[in-house]
Amino acid sequence: DMVKWILILSLTYFSAWRSVAQDFVVSAPVAVAPGYGNYHPQTEILGDQQPGIIWTNSTTNHLYFSKRTGEQTFSTPVQLNPTGTQVQDYNWSGPDLCAEGSNVYVAYHDLGYETGHIYLVKSTDYGLTFGDTVRIDNLTDAYPQFPDVAVLNDTIYVAYMKHGMLTMNPQMVLSRSVDGGQSFEPFVDATAWVGAEACDCCQPELIVDNQRIVIFYRQNSANTRDIKAVVSYDRGLTFSNQFSPDDHNWTISACPSTGP
């Protein structure tokens, strides 16, 4: 099944029926990058209104970026991890990207579950070229996992899991950059104050607007693993509210490897 081995992007078009209804039409699939792998694709509409997409190759452990150049064409993939390095990749989790104006930001974890770190690469020309890596996490007594990145007004926010080496206690934290991605501030605890662990194998989702920063994550309360949300109202300096969008009391004494 060649579809299994080719990244595809379905170009979706909307046409309004006056102000009442819409037609939903899906085009034929367009091959983005045959032969470059197909793990955990993520896509965003860039500042030039073209879709950009990242994914990883499970054989080489490389991270790639491509963007649409025509109705049926995409650019030759650009490898984002530096030569001689590899990224940590799964079919259910991996790097993340966001875009604002002409800037494109990609956060990823390099290879090594307990030894790797989280890095940012940035493009200032709509994804045509990318700069050098900048380390996001400043952990020395724990290791980071599962980065998710968002940007607002050139402040970059990265949520990720902080996993202890001795005492375990995985929790979600947030690091931010207020200088356009040149450096990152020390992490802020996002979930430990809630009183339960974060699921140690589940990807989070980070949402940012003018008033709030929200981290959705899977909690682990004695193997009850429901989705929770924590909220910051001060641009990520503190997290002071918690919501439960999922109260199904799903209990599983195993690693679900799924996130919100």
Coordinates of C-alpha atoms in Angstrom, one line a residue:
D1 CA 0.0 0.0 0.0
M2 CA 2.0 3.0 -1.3
V3 CA -0.3 5.4 0.5
K4 CA 1.2 4.1 3.8
W5 CA 4.7 5.2 2.7
I6 CA 3.9 8.6 1.1
L7 CA 3.1 11.8 2.9
I8 CA -0.1 13.3 1.5
L9 CA -1.8 16.5 2.0
S10 CA -5.4 16.8 0.9
L11 CA -6.1 20.4 -0.3
T12 CA -9.5 21.3 1.0
Y13 CA -11.6 24.0 -0.5
F14 CA -14.6 25.8 0.8
S15 CA -17.3 27.6 -1.1
A16 CA -20.1 29.5 0.6
W17 CA -23.8 29.0 -0.1
R18 CA -24.7 32.6 0.5
S19 CA -24.5 33.0 4.3
V20 CA -26.4 29.9 5.2
A21 CA -24.4 26.8 4.3
Q22 CA -21.1 25.5 2.7
D23 CA -20.1 22.9 0.2
F24 CA -17.2 20.7 1.4
V25 CA -15.0 19.4 -1.4
V26 CA -11.8 17.4 -1.0
S27 CA -9.3 17.2 -3.9
A28 CA -7.3 14.2 -4.9
P29 CA -4.3 13.6 -2.6
V30 CA -1.0 15.4 -3.4
A31 CA 2.3 13.6 -2.7
V32 CA 4.4 15.9 -0.5
A33 CA 7.7 14.0 -0.3
P34 CA 7.8 10.4 -1.5
G35 CA 10.8 8.5 -0.1
Y36 CA 11.5 10.8 2.9
G37 CA 9.5 9.0 5.6
N38 CA 6.1 9.6 7.0
Y39 CA 6.2 9.8 10.9
H40 CA 3.9 12.3 12.7
P41 CA 3.2 14.9 10.1
Q42 CA 2.2 18.4 11.4
T43 CA 1.0 21.2 9.2
E44 CA 0.4 25.0 9.6
I45 CA -0.7 27.7 7.2
L46 CA 2.3 30.0 6.9
G47 CA 2.4 33.8 6.8
D48 CA 2.4 33.7 2.9
Q49 CA -0.8 31.6 3.1
Q50 CA 0.9 28.4 1.9
P51 CA 0.7 25.2 3.9
G52 CA 4.0 24.1 5.5
I53 CA 4.5 20.6 6.8
I54 CA 7.0 18.8 9.0
W55 CA 7.6 15.1 9.7
T56 CA 10.3 12.6 10.6
N57 CA 11.9 9.7 8.9
S58 CA 11.8 6.6 11.2
T59 CA 14.8 5.0 9.4
T60 CA 17.2 8.0 9.4
N61 CA 15.7 9.8 12.4
H62 CA 15.8 13.1 10.5
L63 CA 13.3 15.9 10.6
Y64 CA 12.1 17.5 7.4
F65 CA 10.1 20.6 6.3
S66 CA 8.4 21.3 3.0
K67 CA 5.9 23.9 1.8
R68 CA 3.5 24.1 -1.1
T69 CA 4.9 25.7 -4.2
G70 CA 2.0 25.1 -6.6
E71 CA -1.4 23.6 -6.7
Q72 CA 0.1 20.1 -7.1
T73 CA 3.7 20.6 -5.9
F74 CA 5.7 20.9 -2.8
S75 CA 9.3 22.1 -2.2
T76 CA 12.2 19.7 -1.9
P77 CA 12.3 18.8 1.8
V78 CA 14.8 20.6 4.0
Q79 CA 16.5 18.7 6.8
L80 CA 16.0 20.7 10.0
N81 CA 18.2 18.7 12.5
P82 CA 22.0 19.5 12.0
T83 CA 24.1 17.1 10.1
G84 CA 25.4 14.4 12.3
T85 CA 22.5 14.5 14.7
Q86 CA 19.2 12.6 14.9
V87 CA 15.7 13.4 16.3
Q88 CA 13.5 11.3 18.6
D89 CA 10.5 10.3 16.6
Y90 CA 7.4 8.1 16.9
N91 CA 4.4 7.6 14.7
W92 CA 2.2 9.0 17.5
S93 CA 4.5 11.9 18.7
G94 CA 7.3 14.1 17.5
P95 CA 8.3 17.6 16.6
D96 CA 5.8 20.5 16.4
L97 CA 5.7 23.8 14.4
C98 CA 3.9 27.1 14.4
A99 CA 4.1 30.2 12.3
E100 CA 3.6 34.0 12.6
G101 CA 4.3 36.5 9.9
S102 CA 7.4 35.5 7.9
N103 CA 8.6 33.4 10.8
V104 CA 8.3 29.6 11.2
Y105 CA 9.3 27.9 14.4
V106 CA 9.9 24.1 14.9
A107 CA 10.6 22.5 18.3
Y108 CA 12.0 19.0 18.5
H109 CA 13.7 16.5 20.8
D110 CA 17.0 15.1 19.7
L111 CA 17.6 11.3 19.9
G112 CA 18.0 9.8 23.4
Y113 CA 14.9 9.4 25.6
E114 CA 16.7 10.3 28.8
T115 CA 19.8 12.0 27.4
G116 CA 18.3 14.2 24.6
H117 CA 17.2 17.8 24.9
I118 CA 14.6 20.0 23.2
Y119 CA 15.7 22.5 20.5
L120 CA 14.1 25.2 18.4
V121 CA 14.9 26.0 14.8
K122 CA 13.6 29.2 13.2
S123 CA 13.0 30.4 9.7
T124 CA 12.5 34.1 8.9
D125 CA 11.7 33.7 5.2
Y126 CA 8.5 31.6 5.3
G127 CA 10.3 28.4 5.6
L128 CA 12.8 28.7 2.7
T129 CA 15.8 28.5 5.0
F130 CA 16.3 27.8 8.7
G131 CA 18.9 28.9 11.2
D132 CA 20.9 27.1 13.8
T133 CA 19.4 25.2 16.8
V134 CA 18.7 26.9 20.1
R135 CA 18.3 24.8 23.2
I136 CA 14.9 25.2 24.9
D137 CA 15.1 23.2 28.1
N138 CA 17.5 24.0 30.9
L139 CA 17.1 20.7 32.8
T140 CA 20.0 19.1 34.6
D141 CA 18.3 16.8 37.1
A142 CA 15.4 15.6 34.9
Y143 CA 14.8 15.1 31.2
P144 CA 12.3 16.7 28.8
Q145 CA 9.8 15.1 26.5
F146 CA 7.1 15.8 23.9
P147 CA 7.5 19.5 23.0
D148 CA 4.5 21.5 21.7
V149 CA 5.2 25.1 20.4
A150 CA 3.0 28.2 19.9
V151 CA 3.8 31.9 19.1
L152 CA 2.0 35.2 19.8
N153 CA 3.5 38.6 19.0
D154 CA 6.9 37.0 18.6
T155 CA 6.9 35.5 22.0
I156 CA 7.5 31.8 21.7
Y157 CA 6.0 29.3 24.1
V158 CA 7.0 25.7 24.4
A159 CA 5.2 23.2 26.6
Y160 CA 6.9 19.9 27.4
M161 CA 7.0 17.1 30.0
K162 CA 9.6 17.3 32.7
H163 CA 10.4 13.7 33.8
G164 CA 12.4 13.2 37.0
M165 CA 15.4 10.8 36.9
L166 CA 15.1 9.5 40.5
T167 CA 11.7 10.6 41.9
M168 CA 10.0 10.3 38.5
N169 CA 6.8 12.5 39.0
P170 CA 6.4 13.6 35.4
Q171 CA 4.8 17.1 35.0
M172 CA 4.1 19.6 32.3
V173 CA 6.1 22.7 32.2
L174 CA 6.4 25.8 30.0
S175 CA 9.4 27.7 28.7
R176 CA 9.1 30.9 26.8
S177 CA 11.3 33.1 24.6
V178 CA 10.8 36.9 24.6
D179 CA 13.6 37.6 22.2
G180 CA 12.3 35.9 19.1
G181 CA 13.8 32.5 19.9
Q182 CA 17.4 33.5 20.6
S183 CA 17.2 32.2 24.2
F184 CA 14.6 30.7 26.5
E185 CA 13.7 31.5 30.1
P186 CA 13.8 28.9 32.9
F187 CA 10.7 26.7 32.8
V188 CA 7.6 27.4 34.8
D189 CA 5.7 24.6 36.5
A190 CA 2.3 24.1 34.8
T191 CA 0.8 21.1 36.5
A192 CA 2.5 19.9 39.7
W193 CA 0.4 22.2 41.8
V194 CA -2.7 20.3 40.6
G195 CA -1.6 17.3 42.7
A196 CA -1.3 14.4 40.2
E197 CA 1.2 13.3 37.7
A198 CA 1.1 13.9 34.0
C199 CA 0.9 10.8 31.9
D200 CA 4.5 10.1 31.1
C201 CA 4.0 8.9 27.5
C202 CA 1.3 11.3 26.2
Q203 CA 1.8 14.4 23.9
P204 CA 0.3 17.7 25.1
E205 CA -1.4 20.5 23.1
L206 CA -0.6 24.2 23.7
I207 CA -3.1 27.0 22.8
V208 CA -2.2 30.7 23.1
D209 CA -4.3 33.8 22.7
N210 CA -4.2 37.4 24.0
Q211 CA -5.6 36.5 27.4
R212 CA -4.6 32.9 28.1
I213 CA -2.1 30.2 27.7
V214 CA -3.7 26.8 27.9
I215 CA -1.9 23.4 28.1
F216 CA -4.1 20.4 27.5
Y217 CA -2.5 17.2 28.7
R218 CA -3.4 13.7 29.9
Q219 CA -3.2 13.3 33.6
N220 CA -2.2 10.1 35.5
S221 CA -4.0 9.9 38.8
A222 CA -3.4 6.4 40.1
N223 CA -3.8 5.1 36.5
T224 CA -6.9 7.1 35.8
R225 CA -5.8 9.0 32.7
D226 CA -8.3 11.7 31.7
I227 CA -7.6 14.9 29.8
K228 CA -7.1 18.1 31.8
A229 CA -6.3 21.7 31.0
V230 CA -4.2 24.2 33.0
V231 CA -4.4 28.0 32.3
S232 CA -2.1 30.9 32.7
Y233 CA -3.5 34.5 32.6
D234 CA -0.1 36.3 32.9
R235 CA 1.7 35.2 29.7
G236 CA 3.0 32.0 31.2
L237 CA 4.6 33.4 34.4
T238 CA 2.2 31.2 36.5
F239 CA -0.6 28.7 36.0
S240 CA -3.5 29.3 38.3
N241 CA -6.6 27.5 37.0
Q242 CA -7.4 23.9 36.0
F243 CA -10.3 22.4 34.0
S244 CA -11.5 18.9 33.3
P245 CA -12.7 18.6 29.7
D246 CA -12.6 14.9 30.1
D247 CA -14.1 13.1 33.1
H248 CA -14.6 9.6 31.8
N249 CA -12.4 8.1 34.6
W250 CA -10.5 6.1 32.0
T251 CA -8.3 3.7 34.0
I252 CA -5.5 1.8 32.4
S253 CA -2.3 0.5 34.0
A254 CA -0.3 0.9 30.8
C255 CA 1.1 3.6 28.6
P256 CA -1.7 4.8 26.2
S257 CA 0.7 6.9 24.1
T258 CA -2.2 9.3 23.1
G259 CA -2.7 12.9 24.0
P260 CA -5.2 15.7 23.5

